[in-house]
GROMACS .gro file of C-alpha atoms in nm:
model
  259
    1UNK     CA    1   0.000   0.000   0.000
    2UNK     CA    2   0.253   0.252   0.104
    3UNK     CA    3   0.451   0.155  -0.203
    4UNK     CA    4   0.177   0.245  -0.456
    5UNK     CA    5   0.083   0.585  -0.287
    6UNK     CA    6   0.466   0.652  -0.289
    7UNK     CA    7   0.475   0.566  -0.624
    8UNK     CA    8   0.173   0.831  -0.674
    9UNK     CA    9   0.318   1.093  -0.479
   10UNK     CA   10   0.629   1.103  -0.720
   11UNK     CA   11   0.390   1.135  -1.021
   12UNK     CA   12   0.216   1.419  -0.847
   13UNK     CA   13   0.542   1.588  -0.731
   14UNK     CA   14   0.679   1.567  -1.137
   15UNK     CA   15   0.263   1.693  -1.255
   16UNK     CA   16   0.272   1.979  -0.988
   17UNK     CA   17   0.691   2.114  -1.020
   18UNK     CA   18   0.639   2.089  -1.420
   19UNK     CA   19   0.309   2.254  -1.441
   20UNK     CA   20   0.400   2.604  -1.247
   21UNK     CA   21   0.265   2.872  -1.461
   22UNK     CA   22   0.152   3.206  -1.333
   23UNK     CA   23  -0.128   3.260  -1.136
   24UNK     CA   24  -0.151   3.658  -0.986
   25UNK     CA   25  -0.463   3.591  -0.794
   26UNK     CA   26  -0.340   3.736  -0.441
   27UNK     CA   27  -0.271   4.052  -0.554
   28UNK     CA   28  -0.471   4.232  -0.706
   29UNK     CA   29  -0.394   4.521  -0.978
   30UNK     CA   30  -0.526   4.782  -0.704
   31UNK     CA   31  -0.292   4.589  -0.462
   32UNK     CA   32  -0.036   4.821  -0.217
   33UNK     CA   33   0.191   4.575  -0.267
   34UNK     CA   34   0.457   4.584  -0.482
   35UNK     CA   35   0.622   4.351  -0.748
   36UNK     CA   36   0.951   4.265  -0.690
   37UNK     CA   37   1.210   4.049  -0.972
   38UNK     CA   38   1.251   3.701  -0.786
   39UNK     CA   39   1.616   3.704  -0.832
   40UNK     CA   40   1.565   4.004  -0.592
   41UNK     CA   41   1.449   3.762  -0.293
   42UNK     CA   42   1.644   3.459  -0.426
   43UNK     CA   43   1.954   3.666  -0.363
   44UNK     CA   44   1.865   3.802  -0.009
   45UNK     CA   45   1.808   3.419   0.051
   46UNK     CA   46   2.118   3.303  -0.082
   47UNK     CA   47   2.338   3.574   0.132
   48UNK     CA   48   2.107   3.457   0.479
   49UNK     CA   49   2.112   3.106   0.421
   50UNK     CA   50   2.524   3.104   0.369
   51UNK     CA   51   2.538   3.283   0.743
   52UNK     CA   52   2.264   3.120   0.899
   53UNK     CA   53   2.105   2.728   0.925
   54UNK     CA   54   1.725   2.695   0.874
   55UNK     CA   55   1.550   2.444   1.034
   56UNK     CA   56   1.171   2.468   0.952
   57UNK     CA   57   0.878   2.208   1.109
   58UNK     CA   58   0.628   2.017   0.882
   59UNK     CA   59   0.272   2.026   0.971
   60UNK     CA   60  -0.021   1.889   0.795
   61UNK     CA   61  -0.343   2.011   0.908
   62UNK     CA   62  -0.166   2.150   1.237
   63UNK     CA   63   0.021   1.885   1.349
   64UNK     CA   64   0.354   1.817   1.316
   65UNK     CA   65   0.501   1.549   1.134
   66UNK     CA   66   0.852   1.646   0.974
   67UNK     CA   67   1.115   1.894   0.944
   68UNK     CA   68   1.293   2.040   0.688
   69UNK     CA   69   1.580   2.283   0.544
   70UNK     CA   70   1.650   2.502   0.230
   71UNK     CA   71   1.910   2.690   0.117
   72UNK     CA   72   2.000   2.843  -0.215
   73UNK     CA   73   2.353   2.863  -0.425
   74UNK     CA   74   2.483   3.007  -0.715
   75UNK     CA   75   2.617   2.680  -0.947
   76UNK     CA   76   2.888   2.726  -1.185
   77UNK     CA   77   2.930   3.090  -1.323
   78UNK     CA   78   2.719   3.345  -1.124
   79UNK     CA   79   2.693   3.499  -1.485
   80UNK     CA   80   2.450   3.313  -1.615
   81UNK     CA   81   2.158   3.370  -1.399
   82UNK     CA   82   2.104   3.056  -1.224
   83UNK     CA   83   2.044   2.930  -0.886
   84UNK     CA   84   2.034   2.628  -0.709
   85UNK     CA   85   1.722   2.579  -0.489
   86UNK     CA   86   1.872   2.286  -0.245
   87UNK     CA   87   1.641   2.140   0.078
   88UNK     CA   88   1.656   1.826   0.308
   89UNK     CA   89   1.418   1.677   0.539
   90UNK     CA   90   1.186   1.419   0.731
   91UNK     CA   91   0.844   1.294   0.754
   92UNK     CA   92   0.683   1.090   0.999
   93UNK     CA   93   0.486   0.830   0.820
   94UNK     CA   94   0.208   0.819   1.055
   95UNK     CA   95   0.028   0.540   0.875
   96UNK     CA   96   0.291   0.254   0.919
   97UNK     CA   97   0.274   0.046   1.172
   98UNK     CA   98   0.512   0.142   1.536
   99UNK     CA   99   0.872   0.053   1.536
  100UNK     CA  100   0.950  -0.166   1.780
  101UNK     CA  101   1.074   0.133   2.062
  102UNK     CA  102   0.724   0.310   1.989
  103UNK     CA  103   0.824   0.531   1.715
  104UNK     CA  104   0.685   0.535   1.345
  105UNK     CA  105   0.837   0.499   1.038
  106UNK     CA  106   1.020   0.807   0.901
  107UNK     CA  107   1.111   0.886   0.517
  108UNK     CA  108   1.440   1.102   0.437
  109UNK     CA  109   1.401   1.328   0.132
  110UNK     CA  110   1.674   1.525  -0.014
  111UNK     CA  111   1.530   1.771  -0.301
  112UNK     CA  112   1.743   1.959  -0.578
  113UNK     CA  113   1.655   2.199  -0.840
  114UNK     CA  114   1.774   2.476  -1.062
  115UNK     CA  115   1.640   2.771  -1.171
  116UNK     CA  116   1.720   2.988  -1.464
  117UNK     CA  117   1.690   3.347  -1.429
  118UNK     CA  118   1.551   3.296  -1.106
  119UNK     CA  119   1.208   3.233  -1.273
  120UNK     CA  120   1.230   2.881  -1.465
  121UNK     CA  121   1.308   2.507  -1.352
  122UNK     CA  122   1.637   2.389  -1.536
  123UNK     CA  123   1.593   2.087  -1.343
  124UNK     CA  124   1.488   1.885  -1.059
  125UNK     CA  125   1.646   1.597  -0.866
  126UNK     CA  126   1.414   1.432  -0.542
  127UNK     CA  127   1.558   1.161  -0.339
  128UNK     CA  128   1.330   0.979  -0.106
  129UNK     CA  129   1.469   0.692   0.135
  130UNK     CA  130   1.299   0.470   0.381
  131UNK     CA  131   1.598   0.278   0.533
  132UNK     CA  132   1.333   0.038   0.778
  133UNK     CA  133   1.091  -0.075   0.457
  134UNK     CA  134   1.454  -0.139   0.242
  135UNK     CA  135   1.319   0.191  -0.016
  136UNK     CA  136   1.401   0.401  -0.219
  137UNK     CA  137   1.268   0.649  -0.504
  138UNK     CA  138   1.482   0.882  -0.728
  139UNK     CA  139   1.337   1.110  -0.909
  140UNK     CA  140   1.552   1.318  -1.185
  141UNK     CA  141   1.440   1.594  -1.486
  142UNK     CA  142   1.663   1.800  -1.696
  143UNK     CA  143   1.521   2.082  -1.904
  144UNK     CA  144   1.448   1.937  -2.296
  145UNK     CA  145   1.313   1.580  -2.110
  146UNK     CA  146   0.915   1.516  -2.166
  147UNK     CA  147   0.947   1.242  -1.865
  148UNK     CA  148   1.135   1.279  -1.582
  149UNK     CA  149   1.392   0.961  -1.489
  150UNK     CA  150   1.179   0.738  -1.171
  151UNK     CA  151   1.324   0.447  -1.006
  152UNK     CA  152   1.099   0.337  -0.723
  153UNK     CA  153   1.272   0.001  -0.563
  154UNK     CA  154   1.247  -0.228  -0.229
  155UNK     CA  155   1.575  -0.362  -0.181
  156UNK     CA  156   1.646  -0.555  -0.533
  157UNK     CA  157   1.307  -0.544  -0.649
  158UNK     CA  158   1.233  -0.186  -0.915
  159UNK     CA  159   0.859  -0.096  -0.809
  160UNK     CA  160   0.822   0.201  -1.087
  161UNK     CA  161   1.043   0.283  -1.369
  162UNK     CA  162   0.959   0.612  -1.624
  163UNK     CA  163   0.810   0.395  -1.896
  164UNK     CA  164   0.583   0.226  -1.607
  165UNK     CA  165   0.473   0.636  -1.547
  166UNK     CA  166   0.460   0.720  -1.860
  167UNK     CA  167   0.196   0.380  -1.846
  168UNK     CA  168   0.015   0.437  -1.559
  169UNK     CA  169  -0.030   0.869  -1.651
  170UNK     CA  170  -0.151   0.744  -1.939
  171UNK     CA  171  -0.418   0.527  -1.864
  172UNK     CA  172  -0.544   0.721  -1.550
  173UNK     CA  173  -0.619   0.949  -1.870
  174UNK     CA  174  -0.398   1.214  -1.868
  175UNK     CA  175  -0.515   1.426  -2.154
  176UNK     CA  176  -0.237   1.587  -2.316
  177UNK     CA  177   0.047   1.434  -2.159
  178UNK     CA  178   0.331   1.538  -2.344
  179UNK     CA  179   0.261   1.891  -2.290
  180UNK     CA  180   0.118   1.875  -1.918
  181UNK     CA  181   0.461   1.670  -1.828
  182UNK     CA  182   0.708   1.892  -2.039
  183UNK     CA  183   0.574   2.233  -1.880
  184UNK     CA  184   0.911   2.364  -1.890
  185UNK     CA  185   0.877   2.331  -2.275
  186UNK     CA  186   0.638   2.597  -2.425
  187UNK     CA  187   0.452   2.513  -2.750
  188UNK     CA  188   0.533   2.620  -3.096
  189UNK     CA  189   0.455   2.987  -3.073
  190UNK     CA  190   0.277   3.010  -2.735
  191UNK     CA  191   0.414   3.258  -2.453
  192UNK     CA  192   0.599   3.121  -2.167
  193UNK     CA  193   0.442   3.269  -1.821
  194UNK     CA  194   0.745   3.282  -1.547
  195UNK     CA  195   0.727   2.976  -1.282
  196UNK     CA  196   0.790   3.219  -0.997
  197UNK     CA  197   0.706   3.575  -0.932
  198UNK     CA  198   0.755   3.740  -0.603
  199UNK     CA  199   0.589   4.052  -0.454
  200UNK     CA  200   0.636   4.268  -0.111
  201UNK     CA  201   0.415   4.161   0.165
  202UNK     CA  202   0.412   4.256   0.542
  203UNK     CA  203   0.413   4.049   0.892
  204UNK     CA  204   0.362   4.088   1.189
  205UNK     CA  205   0.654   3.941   1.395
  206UNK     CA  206   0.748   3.971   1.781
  207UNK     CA  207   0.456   4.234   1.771
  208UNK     CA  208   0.571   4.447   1.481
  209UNK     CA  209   0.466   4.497   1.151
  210UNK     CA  210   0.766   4.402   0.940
  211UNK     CA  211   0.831   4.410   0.539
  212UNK     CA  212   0.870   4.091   0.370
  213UNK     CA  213   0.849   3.870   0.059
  214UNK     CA  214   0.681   3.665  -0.104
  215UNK     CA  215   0.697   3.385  -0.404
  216UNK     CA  216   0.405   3.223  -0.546
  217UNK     CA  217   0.426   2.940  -0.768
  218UNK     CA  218   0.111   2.850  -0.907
  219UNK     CA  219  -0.008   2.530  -0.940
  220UNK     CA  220  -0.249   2.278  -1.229
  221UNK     CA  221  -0.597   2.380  -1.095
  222UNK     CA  222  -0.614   2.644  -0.865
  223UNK     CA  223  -0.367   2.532  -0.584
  224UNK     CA  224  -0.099   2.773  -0.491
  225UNK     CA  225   0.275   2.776  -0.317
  226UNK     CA  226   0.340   3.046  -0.131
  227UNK     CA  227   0.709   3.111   0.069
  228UNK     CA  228   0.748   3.386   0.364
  229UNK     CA  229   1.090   3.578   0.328
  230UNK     CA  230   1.170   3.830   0.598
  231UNK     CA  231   1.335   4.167   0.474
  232UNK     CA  232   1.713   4.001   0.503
  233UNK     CA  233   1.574   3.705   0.321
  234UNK     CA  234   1.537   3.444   0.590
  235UNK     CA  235   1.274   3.178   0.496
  236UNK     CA  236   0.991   3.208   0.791
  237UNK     CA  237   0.717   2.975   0.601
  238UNK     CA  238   0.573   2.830   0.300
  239UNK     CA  239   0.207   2.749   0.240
  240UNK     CA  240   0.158   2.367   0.072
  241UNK     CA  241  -0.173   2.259  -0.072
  242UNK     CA  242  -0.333   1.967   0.098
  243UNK     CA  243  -0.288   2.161   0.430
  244UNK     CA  244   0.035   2.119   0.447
  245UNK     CA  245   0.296   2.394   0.610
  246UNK     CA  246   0.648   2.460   0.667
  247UNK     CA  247   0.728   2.697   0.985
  248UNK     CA  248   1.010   2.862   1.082
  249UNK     CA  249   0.969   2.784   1.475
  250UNK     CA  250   1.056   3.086   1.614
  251UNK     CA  251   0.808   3.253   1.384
  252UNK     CA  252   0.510   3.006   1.481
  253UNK     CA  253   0.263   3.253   1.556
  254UNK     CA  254   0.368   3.512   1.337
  255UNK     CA  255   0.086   3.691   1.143
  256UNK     CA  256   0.107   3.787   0.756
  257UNK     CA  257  -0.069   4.024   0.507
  258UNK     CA  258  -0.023   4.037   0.119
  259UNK     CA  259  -0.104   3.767   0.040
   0.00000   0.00000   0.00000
């Protein structure tokens, strides 16, 4: 069981990461709060995350049940534009069965991906290990690729490959495939929106109203990312569909506006 919805939760990771387009719904023409160029916030990031750890918790629907980190690097020559979007973490799987001291289950995900300009994926690299079931799932996209590469495996045994989600896509009845999986790809023609856009926002934090950030990546349908940057750039929380949320904990109760 856990297997299979693993197996769907990678093919729901690649459907959601390659179909950000743009989605200004927050804000408003009439809105007080300002656009801001993403490489802006990416950059106020990168300098706060090289001085200072991040450590934020994992809820889903208010309670806890993970951790994880980000940072951000420039790969290669700072020239060309890109950045390296780079995070590590845990979830508890709460639906698997105790451990044998009392504890569940937990998965270890590392996460990789590039952005060029500070606006489009490059690529994307997800690594997902759960050492007491013996698995693993690797998950790896470069920009030009309709398919990402998948290999799901217990132990020896290889539980999804890309041509068995390419299959299984497919037949759930994916319409359009080629195009909803290669969203990094525009068609012949058609105007590529930006994956991430960013805009000023304001929170209130140990009492204060404070400046901040924010970047929304729009999701298929109408879901929504959103990531809380303070004014140096420090990561203080990202809104996940599904109810899920990643808090910086010494920001727990902190209140936001602007989005």
């Amino acid at each position: 069981m856990f297997t299979r919805l693993l197996s769907l939760l990678i093919a729901a990771f690649w459907v959601v990461m390659t179909g950000l387009f743009l989605r200004d719904t927050y804000f408003p023409d009439h809105s007080r709060f300002a656009s801001v160029p993403p490489r802006l916030v990416l950059d106020l990031f990168l300098a706060d995350a090289s001085a200072f750890n991040n450590t934020l918790h994992l809820y889903k629907d208010g309670i806890r049940t993970g951790h994880a980190s980000f940072t951000a690097r420039r790969p290669g020559d700072s020239a060309t534009g890109s950045y390296a979007i780079v995070g590590n973490g845990t979830v508890v799987l709460h639906e698997q069965p105790l451990l044998e001291d009392g504890r569940r289950p937990e998965a270890a995900w590392r996460l990789r991906g590039e952005l060029a300009n500070a606006e489009v994926w490059r690529s994307l690299e997800l690594d997902v290990r759960v050492p007491v079931l013996d698995l693993s799932a690797v998950l790896e996209w470069r920009e030009g690729q309709d398919l990402p590469s998948v290999d799901v495996r217990r132990g020896g045994e290889v539980l999804m490959s890309t041509e068995m989600l390419r299959s299984m896509l497919a037949i759930s009845g994916a319409a359009g495939l080629p195009a909803l999986l290669g969203g990094m790809k525009s068609q012949p023609g058609a105007e590529k929106a930006p994956a991430i856009t960013a805009r000023e926002g304001v929170m209130d934090l140990a009492g204060k109203r404070r400046r901040c950030y924010i970047l929304t990546a729009g999701l298929l349908g109408s879901e929504q990312v959103r990531a809380w940057f303070t004014e140096s750039g420090a990561l203080a929380r990202m809104e996940l569909p599904q109810g899920w949320q990643l808090i910086e904990p010494l920001m727990h109760g902190l209140s936001l506006d602007g989005g």
